[in-house]
Coordinates of C-alpha atoms and ligand atoms in Angstrom, one line a residue:
X958 CA 98.1 -37.8 -281.4
X959 CA 95.5 -40.1 -279.8
X960 CA 94.9 -43.6 -281.0
X961 CA 91.4 -42.5 -282.1
X962 CA 92.8 -39.7 -284.2
X963 CA 95.4 -42.1 -285.7
X964 CA 92.7 -44.7 -286.6
X965 CA 90.3 -42.1 -288.0
X966 CA 93.1 -40.6 -290.1
X967 CA 94.1 -44.0 -291.4
X968 CA 90.5 -44.7 -292.5
X969 CA 90.3 -41.3 -294.2
X970 CA 93.6 -41.6 -296.0
X971 CA 92.8 -45.1 -297.1
X972 CA 89.3 -44.1 -298.3
X973 CA 90.7 -41.0 -300.1
X974 CA 93.4 -43.0 -301.9
X975 CA 90.9 -45.7 -302.9
X976 CA 88.5 -43.0 -304.3
X977 CA 91.4 -41.3 -306.2
X978 CA 92.5 -44.7 -307.6
X979 CA 88.9 -45.5 -308.7
X980 CA 88.6 -42.0 -310.3
X981 CA 91.9 -42.4 -312.2
X982 CA 90.9 -45.9 -313.4
X983 CA 87.5 -44.6 -314.5
X984 CA 89.2 -41.8 -316.4
X985 CA 91.5 -44.1 -318.3
X986 CA 88.6 -46.6 -319.0
X987 CA 86.4 -43.7 -320.2
X988 CA 89.1 -42.3 -322.5
X989 CA 89.7 -45.8 -324.0
X990 CA 86.0 -46.4 -324.5
X991 CA 85.7 -43.0 -326.3
X992 CA 88.6 -43.8 -328.6
X993 CA 87.3 -47.2 -329.5
X994 CA 83.8 -46.0 -330.2
X995 CA 85.2 -43.1 -332.2
X996 CA 87.3 -45.5 -334.3
X997 CA 84.4 -47.8 -335.0
X998 CA 82.2 -45.0 -336.0
X999 CA 84.9 -43.5 -338.3
X1000 CA 85.7 -46.9 -339.8
X1001 CA 82.0 -47.6 -340.5
X1002 CA 81.6 -44.1 -342.1
X1003 CA 84.6 -44.7 -344.4
X1004 CA 83.1 -48.1 -345.4
X1005 CA 79.9 -46.4 -346.4
X1006 CA 81.8 -43.7 -348.4
X1007 CA 84.0 -46.1 -350.3
X1008 CA 80.9 -48.3 -350.9
X1009 CA 79.0 -45.3 -352.3
X1010 CA 81.7 -43.7 -354.6
X1011 CA 83.7 -45.6 -357.2
X1012 CA 87.1 -44.4 -358.4
X1013 CA 87.7 -41.6 -355.9
X1014 CA 91.2 -41.2 -357.3
X1015 CA 89.8 -40.6 -360.8
X1016 CA 87.3 -38.0 -359.5
X1017 CA 90.0 -36.1 -357.7
X1018 CA 92.3 -36.1 -360.7
X1019 CA 89.5 -34.7 -363.0
X1020 CA 88.3 -32.0 -360.6
X1021 CA 90.6 -31.3 -357.7
X1022 CA 88.7 -28.3 -356.3
X1023 CA 85.4 -29.9 -356.7
X1024 CA 86.7 -33.0 -354.9
X1025 CA 87.9 -31.0 -351.9
X1026 CA 84.4 -29.5 -351.7
X1027 CA 82.9 -33.0 -351.8
X1028 CA 85.1 -34.1 -349.0
X1029 CA 84.0 -31.1 -347.0
X1030 CA 80.3 -31.9 -347.6
X1031 CA 80.8 -35.4 -346.4
X1032 CA 82.1 -34.3 -343.0
X1033 CA 79.8 -31.3 -342.8
X1034 CA 78.1 -32.5 -339.6
X1035 CA 81.4 -33.6 -337.9
X1036 CA 83.3 -30.3 -337.9
X1037 CA 86.2 -31.8 -335.8
X1038 CA 86.7 -34.7 -338.3
X1039 CA 88.8 -34.3 -341.5
X1040 CA 88.9 -36.5 -344.5
X1041 CA 92.0 -36.9 -346.7
X1042 CA 92.7 -38.7 -350.0
X1043 CA 96.1 -40.2 -350.0
X1044 CA 98.1 -41.8 -352.8
X1045 CA 99.6 -45.3 -352.3
X1046 CA 102.7 -43.7 -350.6
X1047 CA 100.8 -41.6 -348.1
X1048 CA 101.0 -38.3 -349.9
X1049 CA 98.0 -36.1 -349.4
X1050 CA 96.1 -35.4 -352.7
X1051 CA 92.9 -33.8 -351.3
X1052 CA 91.4 -32.9 -348.0
X1053 CA 88.3 -31.6 -346.4
X1054 CA 90.4 -28.8 -344.8
X1055 CA 89.1 -25.3 -345.4
X1056 CA 91.2 -23.3 -347.9
X1057 CA 92.7 -25.6 -350.4
X1058 CA 94.5 -28.9 -350.8
X1059 CA 96.7 -30.4 -348.2
X1060 CA 100.4 -30.8 -348.6
X1061 CA 102.8 -33.4 -347.2
X1062 CA 102.6 -37.0 -346.2
X1063 CA 101.2 -39.0 -343.4
X1064 CA 102.9 -42.0 -341.8
X1065 CA 101.7 -45.1 -343.6
X1066 CA 102.3 -47.4 -340.6
X1067 CA 99.0 -46.6 -338.7
X1068 CA 97.2 -46.7 -342.1
X1069 CA 98.5 -50.2 -342.7
X1070 CA 97.3 -51.3 -339.3
X1071 CA 93.9 -49.8 -339.9
X1072 CA 93.4 -51.6 -343.2
X1073 CA 95.1 -54.8 -342.2
X1074 CA 93.5 -58.1 -341.3
X1075 CA 94.0 -58.1 -337.5
X1076 CA 92.4 -54.9 -336.6
X1077 CA 93.3 -53.3 -333.3
X1078 CA 90.6 -51.8 -331.1
X1079 CA 91.6 -48.4 -332.3
X1080 CA 94.5 -46.8 -334.2
X1081 CA 96.3 -43.6 -333.5
X1082 CA 97.9 -41.8 -336.5
X1083 CA 99.2 -38.5 -337.9
X1084 CA 96.9 -35.5 -337.7
X1085 CA 97.9 -33.3 -340.7
X1086 CA 95.9 -30.4 -339.2
X1087 CA 98.0 -30.5 -336.0
X1088 CA 101.5 -31.6 -337.0
X1089 CA 103.4 -33.6 -334.4
X1090 CA 100.3 -34.9 -332.7
X1091 CA 98.3 -38.1 -333.1
X1092 CA 94.6 -38.7 -333.2
X1093 CA 92.2 -41.6 -333.7
X1094 CA 92.3 -42.4 -337.5
X1095 CA 90.5 -44.8 -339.8
X1096 CA 91.6 -45.7 -343.4
X1097 CA 90.2 -47.6 -346.4
X1098 CA 92.2 -48.7 -349.4
X1099 CA 91.0 -47.5 -352.9
X1100 CA 91.1 -49.4 -356.1
X1101 CA 90.2 -52.9 -357.2
X1102 CA 90.0 -55.6 -354.5
X1103 CA 93.1 -57.9 -354.6
X1104 CA 95.2 -55.3 -356.5
X1105 CA 97.8 -53.1 -354.7
X1106 CA 96.0 -50.0 -353.2
X1107 CA 95.8 -47.0 -355.6
X1108 CA 95.4 -44.8 -352.6
X1109 CA 93.6 -44.4 -349.3
X1110 CA 90.7 -42.6 -347.9
X1111 CA 92.1 -41.3 -344.5
X1112 CA 89.9 -40.0 -341.7
X1113 CA 91.2 -38.1 -338.7
X1114 CA 88.6 -38.2 -335.9
X1115 CA 88.8 -35.0 -333.9
X1116 CA 87.7 -35.3 -330.3
X1117 CA 86.2 -31.9 -330.2
X1118 CA 88.1 -31.1 -327.1
X1119 CA 90.7 -28.8 -328.6
X1120 CA 94.4 -29.0 -327.8
X1121 CA 94.1 -29.1 -324.0
X1122 CA 93.3 -32.9 -324.2
X1123 CA 94.0 -35.1 -321.1
X1124 CA 94.3 -32.4 -318.4
X1125 CA 91.1 -30.8 -319.5
X1126 CA 89.4 -34.2 -319.5
X1127 CA 90.7 -34.8 -316.0
X1128 CA 89.4 -31.4 -314.8
X1129 CA 86.1 -32.2 -316.4
X1130 CA 86.0 -35.7 -314.8
X1131 CA 86.8 -34.1 -311.4
X1132 CA 83.8 -32.0 -311.7
X1133 CA 81.7 -35.1 -312.5
X1134 CA 79.0 -35.8 -310.0
X1135 CA 80.4 -39.3 -309.6
X1136 CA 83.5 -37.9 -308.0
X1137 CA 81.5 -35.6 -305.7
X1138 CA 79.6 -38.7 -304.7
X1139 CA 82.9 -40.6 -304.1
X1140 CA 84.1 -37.8 -301.8
X1141 CA 80.8 -37.9 -300.0
X1142 CA 81.1 -41.6 -299.4
X1143 CA 84.7 -41.2 -298.1
X1144 CA 83.7 -38.5 -295.7
X1145 CA 80.7 -40.5 -294.5
X1146 CA 82.8 -43.6 -294.1
X1147 CA 85.4 -41.6 -292.1
X1148 CA 82.7 -40.2 -289.8
X1149 CA 81.2 -43.7 -289.3
X1150 CA 84.7 -45.1 -288.7
X1151 CA 85.5 -42.3 -286.2
X1152 CA 82.2 -43.0 -284.3
X1153 CA 82.9 -46.8 -284.2
X1154 CA 86.5 -46.2 -283.1
X1155 CA 85.3 -43.8 -280.4
X1156 CA 82.9 -46.4 -279.1
X1157 CA 85.4 -49.3 -279.2
X1158 CA 88.2 -47.3 -277.5
X1159 CA 86.1 -45.7 -274.8
X1160 CA 87.0 -48.3 -272.2
X1161 CA 90.7 -47.8 -273.2
X1162 CA 90.4 -44.1 -272.6
X1163 CA 88.8 -44.5 -269.2
X1164 CA 91.5 -47.1 -268.3
X1165 CA 94.2 -44.7 -269.4
X1166 CA 92.6 -41.9 -267.2
X1167 CA 92.5 -44.4 -264.2
X1168 CA 96.2 -45.4 -264.7
X1169 CA 97.1 -41.7 -264.9
X1170 CA 95.3 -41.0 -261.7
X1171 CA 97.1 -43.8 -259.9
X1172 CA 100.4 -42.6 -261.4
X1173 CA 99.7 -39.1 -260.2
X1174 CA 98.3 -39.7 -256.8
X1175 CA 99.9 -43.1 -256.0
X1176 CA 98.2 -46.1 -254.4
X1177 CA 97.7 -44.3 -251.1
X1178 CA 95.1 -41.9 -252.5
X1179 CA 91.6 -43.2 -251.9
X1180 CA 89.6 -43.8 -255.0
X1181 CA 87.9 -40.5 -255.8
X1182 CA 84.2 -40.1 -256.2
X1183 CA 83.3 -40.8 -259.8
X1184 CA 86.6 -42.7 -260.2
X1185 CA 87.3 -43.2 -263.9
X1186 CA 87.2 -47.0 -263.3
X1187 CA 83.8 -46.9 -261.7
X1188 CA 82.3 -45.9 -265.0
X1189 CA 83.8 -48.7 -266.9
X1190 CA 81.1 -50.8 -268.6
X1191 CA 81.2 -54.2 -267.1
X1192 CA 79.1 -55.6 -270.0
X1193 CA 81.8 -55.1 -272.6
X1194 CA 83.4 -58.4 -273.3
X1195 CA 86.0 -57.4 -275.9
X1196 CA 89.7 -57.3 -275.1
X1197 CA 89.5 -53.6 -274.0
X1198 CA 86.6 -54.4 -271.7
X1199 CA 88.5 -57.3 -270.2
X1200 CA 91.6 -55.2 -269.7
X1201 CA 89.7 -52.5 -268.0
X1202 CA 87.9 -55.0 -265.8
X1203 CA 91.2 -56.7 -264.9
X1204 CA 92.7 -53.4 -263.9
X1205 CA 89.7 -52.4 -261.8
X1206 CA 89.9 -55.8 -260.0
X1207 CA 93.6 -55.5 -259.5
X1208 CA 93.6 -51.9 -258.2
X1209 CA 91.8 -52.6 -254.8
X1210 CA 94.1 -55.6 -254.2
X1211 CA 97.2 -53.5 -254.9
X1212 CA 95.8 -50.8 -252.6
X1213 CA 95.2 -53.3 -249.8
X1214 CA 98.7 -54.9 -250.2
X1215 CA 100.3 -51.4 -250.3
X1216 CA 98.4 -50.5 -247.1
X1217 CA 99.6 -53.7 -245.4
X1218 CA 103.1 -53.0 -246.5
X1219 CA 102.9 -49.5 -245.2
X1220 CA 101.6 -50.6 -241.9
X1221 CA 104.3 -53.2 -241.6
X1222 CA 107.0 -50.7 -242.5
X1223 CA 105.6 -48.3 -239.9
X1224 CA 105.8 -51.0 -237.2
X1225 CA 109.3 -51.8 -238.2
X1226 CA 110.4 -48.2 -238.0
X1227 CA 108.6 -47.7 -234.7
X1228 CA 110.2 -50.9 -233.4
X1229 CA 113.7 -49.9 -234.4
X1230 CA 113.2 -46.4 -233.0
X1231 CA 111.9 -47.7 -229.7
X1232 CA 114.6 -50.3 -229.4
X1233 CA 117.2 -47.6 -230.1
X1234 CA 115.7 -45.4 -227.5
X1235 CA 115.3 -48.2 -224.9
X1236 CA 118.8 -49.5 -225.3
X1237 CA 120.4 -46.2 -225.0
X1238 CA 120.2 -46.0 -221.1
X1239 CA 121.6 -49.5 -220.4
X1240 CA 124.4 -48.9 -222.9
X1241 CA 125.2 -45.5 -221.3
X1242 CA 125.3 -47.1 -217.9
X1243 CA 127.5 -50.0 -219.2
X1244 CA 129.9 -47.4 -220.8
X1245 CA 130.1 -45.5 -217.6
X1246 CA 130.9 -48.7 -215.6
X1247 CA 133.5 -49.7 -218.1
X1248 CA 135.1 -46.3 -218.1
X1249 CA 135.3 -46.3 -214.3
X1250 CA 137.0 -49.7 -214.4
X1251 CA 139.3 -48.5 -217.1
X1252 CA 140.3 -45.5 -215.0
X1253 CA 140.7 -47.7 -211.9
X1254 CA 143.0 -50.2 -213.6
X1255 CA 144.9 -47.8 -215.8
X1256 CA 148.0 -47.6 -213.6
X1257 CA 147.7 -51.1 -212.1
X1258 CA 150.4 -53.3 -213.7
X1259 CA 148.8 -56.5 -212.2
X1260 CA 145.5 -55.6 -214.0
X1261 CA 147.1 -55.0 -217.4
X1262 CA 145.1 -58.0 -219.0
X1263 CA 141.9 -56.9 -217.4
X1264 CA 142.4 -53.3 -218.6
X1265 CA 142.8 -54.6 -222.2
X1266 CA 139.6 -56.6 -221.9
X1267 CA 137.8 -53.5 -220.6
X1268 CA 139.2 -51.5 -223.5
X1269 CA 137.8 -54.0 -226.0
X1270 CA 134.5 -54.1 -224.2
X1271 CA 134.3 -50.3 -224.2
X1272 CA 135.1 -50.0 -227.9
X1273 CA 132.4 -52.5 -228.7
X1274 CA 129.9 -50.7 -226.4
X1275 CA 130.7 -47.5 -228.2
X1276 CA 130.2 -49.1 -231.6
X1277 CA 126.9 -50.6 -230.5
X1278 CA 125.7 -47.3 -229.1
X1279 CA 126.5 -45.6 -232.4
X1280 CA 124.9 -48.3 -234.4
X1281 CA 121.7 -47.9 -232.3
X1282 CA 121.9 -44.1 -232.8
X1283 CA 122.2 -44.5 -236.6
X1284 CA 119.4 -47.0 -236.8
X1285 CA 117.2 -44.8 -234.7
X1286 CA 118.0 -41.7 -236.8
X1287 CA 117.3 -43.6 -240.1
X1288 CA 114.0 -44.9 -238.7
X1289 CA 113.0 -41.4 -237.8
X1290 CA 114.1 -39.9 -241.1
X1291 CA 112.2 -42.6 -243.0
X1292 CA 108.9 -41.6 -241.4
X1293 CA 106.6 -40.1 -244.0
X1294 CA 105.4 -37.6 -241.4
X1295 CA 109.0 -36.4 -240.7
X1296 CA 109.1 -32.6 -241.0
X1297 CA 112.2 -30.4 -241.5
X1298 CA 112.6 -27.3 -239.4
X1299 CA 114.4 -25.2 -241.9
X1300 CA 116.0 -21.8 -241.7
X1301 CA 118.2 -19.8 -244.0
X1302 CA 121.8 -19.9 -243.0
X1303 CA 125.2 -19.0 -244.4
X1304 CA 126.7 -22.4 -245.5
X1305 CA 130.3 -21.4 -244.8
X1306 CA 129.5 -20.5 -241.2
X1307 CA 128.0 -24.0 -240.8
X1308 CA 131.1 -25.6 -242.2
X1309 CA 133.4 -23.6 -239.9
X1310 CA 131.4 -24.9 -236.9
X1311 CA 131.8 -28.5 -238.0
X1312 CA 135.5 -28.0 -238.7
X1313 CA 135.9 -26.7 -235.2
X1314 CA 134.1 -29.8 -233.8
X1315 CA 136.5 -32.2 -235.6
X1316 CA 139.7 -30.1 -235.2
X1317 CA 141.0 -32.0 -232.1
X1318 CA 140.4 -35.4 -233.8
X1319 CA 142.0 -34.3 -237.0
X1320 CA 145.0 -32.9 -235.1
X1321 CA 145.4 -36.1 -233.2
X1322 CA 145.5 -38.0 -236.5
X1323 CA 147.9 -35.6 -238.1
X1324 CA 145.3 -34.6 -240.7
X1325 CA 144.9 -31.0 -241.9
X1326 CA 141.3 -30.0 -241.7
X1327 CA 140.3 -26.8 -243.6
X1328 CA 137.3 -24.9 -244.9
X1329 CA 137.2 -23.1 -248.2
X1330 CA 134.9 -20.0 -248.4
X1331 CA 134.0 -18.2 -251.6
X1332 CA 133.8 -14.3 -251.5
X1333 CA 130.0 -14.4 -251.7
X1334 CA 129.0 -16.9 -249.1
X1335 CA 126.0 -19.1 -250.4
X1336 CA 122.9 -19.0 -248.3
X1337 CA 121.0 -22.3 -247.9
X1338 CA 117.5 -23.1 -246.5
X1339 CA 118.2 -26.1 -244.3
X1340 CA 117.3 -28.0 -241.1
X1341 CA 120.6 -27.0 -239.4
X1342 CA 120.8 -29.8 -236.9
X1343 CA 120.1 -32.4 -239.5
X1344 CA 122.3 -31.0 -242.1
X1345 CA 125.2 -30.7 -239.6
X1346 CA 124.7 -34.4 -239.0
X1347 CA 125.0 -35.2 -242.7
X1348 CA 128.2 -33.2 -243.1
X1349 CA 129.6 -34.6 -239.8
X1350 CA 129.1 -38.1 -241.3
X1351 CA 131.1 -37.1 -244.3
X1352 CA 133.9 -35.6 -242.2
X1353 CA 133.8 -38.7 -240.0
X1354 CA 134.3 -40.9 -243.2
X1355 CA 137.1 -38.6 -244.5
X1356 CA 138.9 -38.9 -241.2
X1357 CA 138.4 -42.6 -241.0
X1358 CA 140.0 -43.1 -244.4
X1359 CA 142.8 -40.5 -244.1
X1360 CA 146.3 -40.9 -242.7
X1361 CA 148.9 -38.7 -241.1
X1362 CA 149.7 -35.9 -243.6
X1363 CA 146.4 -36.1 -245.5
X1364 CA 144.2 -33.1 -246.0
X1365 CA 140.4 -32.7 -245.7
X1366 CA 138.6 -29.7 -247.2
X1367 CA 135.1 -28.5 -246.4
X1368 CA 133.7 -26.2 -249.1
X1369 CA 130.5 -24.5 -250.1
X1370 CA 130.0 -22.9 -253.5
X1371 CA 127.1 -21.5 -255.7
X1372 CA 126.5 -23.6 -258.8
X1373 CA 123.8 -21.9 -260.9
X1374 CA 120.6 -22.3 -258.9
X1375 CA 122.2 -24.8 -256.5
X1376 CA 124.6 -24.7 -253.6
X1377 CA 127.2 -27.5 -253.5
X1378 CA 128.5 -28.4 -250.1
X1379 CA 131.4 -30.8 -250.4
X1380 CA 133.9 -32.7 -248.2
X1381 CA 137.1 -33.7 -250.0
X1382 CA 139.9 -35.8 -248.7
X1383 CA 143.3 -36.9 -250.0
X1384 CA 142.8 -40.3 -248.2
X1385 CA 142.6 -43.9 -249.5
X1386 CA 139.9 -43.4 -252.1
X1387 CA 137.3 -45.9 -253.2
X1388 CA 137.3 -48.7 -255.9
X1389 CA 135.3 -47.4 -258.9
X1390 CA 132.9 -50.5 -258.8
X1391 CA 132.1 -49.8 -255.2
X1392 CA 130.9 -46.2 -255.8
X1393 CA 127.4 -47.0 -257.1
X1394 CA 126.6 -49.0 -253.9
X1395 CA 128.0 -46.7 -251.3
X1396 CA 124.6 -45.3 -250.4
X1397 CA 123.1 -48.7 -249.8
X1398 CA 122.3 -49.3 -246.2
X1399 CA 124.9 -51.5 -244.4
X1400 CA 127.2 -51.3 -247.4
X1401 CA 130.9 -51.0 -246.6
X1402 CA 133.5 -51.2 -249.4
X1403 CA 135.1 -54.5 -248.9
X1404 CA 138.5 -53.6 -250.4
X1405 CA 138.7 -50.2 -248.7
X1406 CA 142.0 -49.6 -246.9
X1407 CA 141.6 -50.3 -243.1
X1408 CA 140.1 -47.3 -241.4
X1409 CA 142.6 -45.0 -239.7
X1410 CA 140.7 -45.1 -236.4
X1411 CA 140.5 -48.9 -236.2
X1412 CA 136.8 -48.5 -235.4
X1413 CA 134.4 -50.8 -237.1
X1414 CA 131.9 -49.0 -239.4
X1415 CA 128.2 -49.7 -239.7
X1416 CA 127.6 -48.8 -243.3
X1417 CA 124.8 -46.4 -242.4
X1418 CA 126.6 -43.0 -242.5
X1419 CA 126.2 -42.4 -246.2
X1420 CA 122.6 -43.7 -246.2
X1421 CA 121.8 -41.1 -243.6
X1422 CA 123.5 -38.4 -245.7
X1423 CA 121.5 -39.4 -248.7
X1424 CA 118.2 -39.4 -246.8
X1425 CA 118.9 -36.0 -245.3
X1426 CA 119.8 -34.6 -248.8
X1427 CA 116.5 -36.1 -250.2
X1428 CA 114.5 -34.5 -247.4
X1429 CA 116.0 -31.2 -248.4
X1430 CA 115.1 -31.8 -252.1
X1431 CA 118.8 -32.3 -252.9
X1432 CA 121.1 -35.0 -254.2
X1433 CA 124.5 -36.5 -253.3
X1434 CA 127.3 -37.4 -255.6
X1435 CA 130.7 -39.1 -255.0
X1436 CA 133.9 -38.7 -257.0
X1437 CA 136.7 -40.9 -255.9
X1438 CA 140.1 -42.2 -257.1
X1439 CA 141.7 -45.1 -255.4
X1440 CA 144.8 -43.9 -253.6
X1441 CA 144.2 -40.2 -254.4
X1442 CA 141.1 -39.3 -252.4
X1443 CA 137.4 -38.8 -252.3
X1444 CA 135.0 -35.9 -252.7
X1445 CA 131.4 -36.2 -251.6
X1446 CA 129.1 -33.3 -252.7
X1447 CA 125.6 -32.5 -251.4
X1448 CA 123.7 -30.4 -254.0
X1449 CA 121.0 -28.2 -252.5
X1450 CA 118.6 -25.6 -254.0
X1451 CA 119.9 -22.2 -253.2
X1452 CA 118.0 -20.5 -250.4
Ligands
ATP2508 N1 136.0 -40.6 -247.6 C1 136.0 -41.9 -247.9 N2 137.2 -42.5 -248.3 C2 137.2 -43.8 -248.6 N3 136.1 -44.6 -248.4 C3 135.0 -44.1 -248.1 C4 134.9 -42.7 -247.8 N4 133.6 -42.5 -247.4 C5 132.9 -43.6 -247.5 N5 133.8 -44.6 -247.8 C6 133.4 -46.0 -248.0 O1 132.0 -46.1 -248.1 C7 131.6 -47.1 -247.1 C8 130.3 -46.6 -246.5 O2 130.4 -45.4 -245.8 P1 129.4 -45.2 -244.6 O3 129.7 -43.9 -244.0 O4 128.0 -45.4 -245.2 O5 129.6 -46.3 -243.7 P2 130.8 -46.5 -242.6 O6 131.5 -45.2 -242.5 O7 131.5 -47.7 -242.9 O8 129.9 -46.7 -241.3 P3 129.1 -45.7 -240.4 O9 129.3 -44.3 -241.1 O10 127.7 -46.2 -240.4 O11 129.8 -45.7 -239.1 C9 132.7 -47.1 -246.1 O12 132.7 -48.3 -245.4 C10 133.9 -46.9 -246.9 O13 134.3 -48.2 -247.4
MG2509 MG1 130.6 -43.4 -242.2

């Protein structure tokens, strides 16, 4: 849900709740007002009746039927109102009810409150016509003032609403034009709020569109015509306006800095690549000279020391040549323009070729090198030369960290929509805390067991593997146990 929707919904819900609260409060106030005014009218009416007629008890005793009729006449114009004559204990002696005298008693508690000194705003008492319910009542004592009451004239004010009462009143109140007006005001306020919210949050919306564009296209993409930020109102000086303006000022700077970084990075890669290329010939020449010397002094006992020195120089020259080659390769692979030349190939065939290439070295080390082929050979879409380089790096590592009697297995298997190409060894294994940093460039596990070959590593082999896997849209994972061995797996999409 957008911020606009949330704010508009908040305004609407708040307005609707406020309108409902006001309606309920009005309903209660109205009901109370009606009860109070009914009570006052009833009390005043009883005052007039008791003022007009003396000895109501006597009149009833002498002519009960005539008295009932008299009571009916008194309330002729208030059909919902009933009059009762009670004795001092609350027993009904006569009533205005149609069809004869009333029977039973009414609760004297409310009667006492109605005739007492401290009169409440209104009194609710028994309604003999509807047993079990209460209505607004009024009462007047009969007899001489100062003497105990000889009886009471008791009036039950009907509300004329029938038994439905409160709920019917509510339904009626809901239909009131006042409530319709309240709903109208809430709707209008919501619309107005939505319009204001839309106006206030417009810069925010444009800003969010601009941020999404940068997230989607990156900083390299040139600002498109009609860029979302171009339309940001410069004049708006609220927080949103300032935020949008800040972003639109920051974006060109970020683009410029990004461009400078890209150029620098390109120069660096180009420099490394050229250096690697230019140093290759002198190093090859040096190696050739050193190899000639080594061959010349191999059987010369007098030149034993010199032969050792040449051997060290040759080893270092080899290392330097390989370092240069790795650096050159990485620089090439990092180029954004680097393109793969892919073809579909049987992964197991590729592994067999690589195993063959390393067979002699494995044999010399006493390491068993094998490939594991599933019945249905997985086909992968890869740049063969590049991928061979990646797997060769893994086999090189496995051989470096294996000893006589260890085993190295190259395997390829289908895993759902992916093909897993793995190189496992039973060599020295890697410390668990080293594993996350293995793919960092120039990282070599400090506590790893000395390489079997005695050759110094450069810490670039796995970085190259990772880059090659990335270029193929794949990933690399390492599982290793110190002293038990290592498995490095390249996961590729199946071809
Ligand atoms: N199969 C393995 N068994 C044990 N340790 C390994 C294995 N593969 C990699 N490592 C550890 O990971 C480190 C990084 O490997 P990586 O291939 O990146 O560098 P390197 O082999 O030292 O040098 P380079 O490959 O550049 O000649 C190694 O130095 C080694 O400590
Ligand atoms: Mg390596």
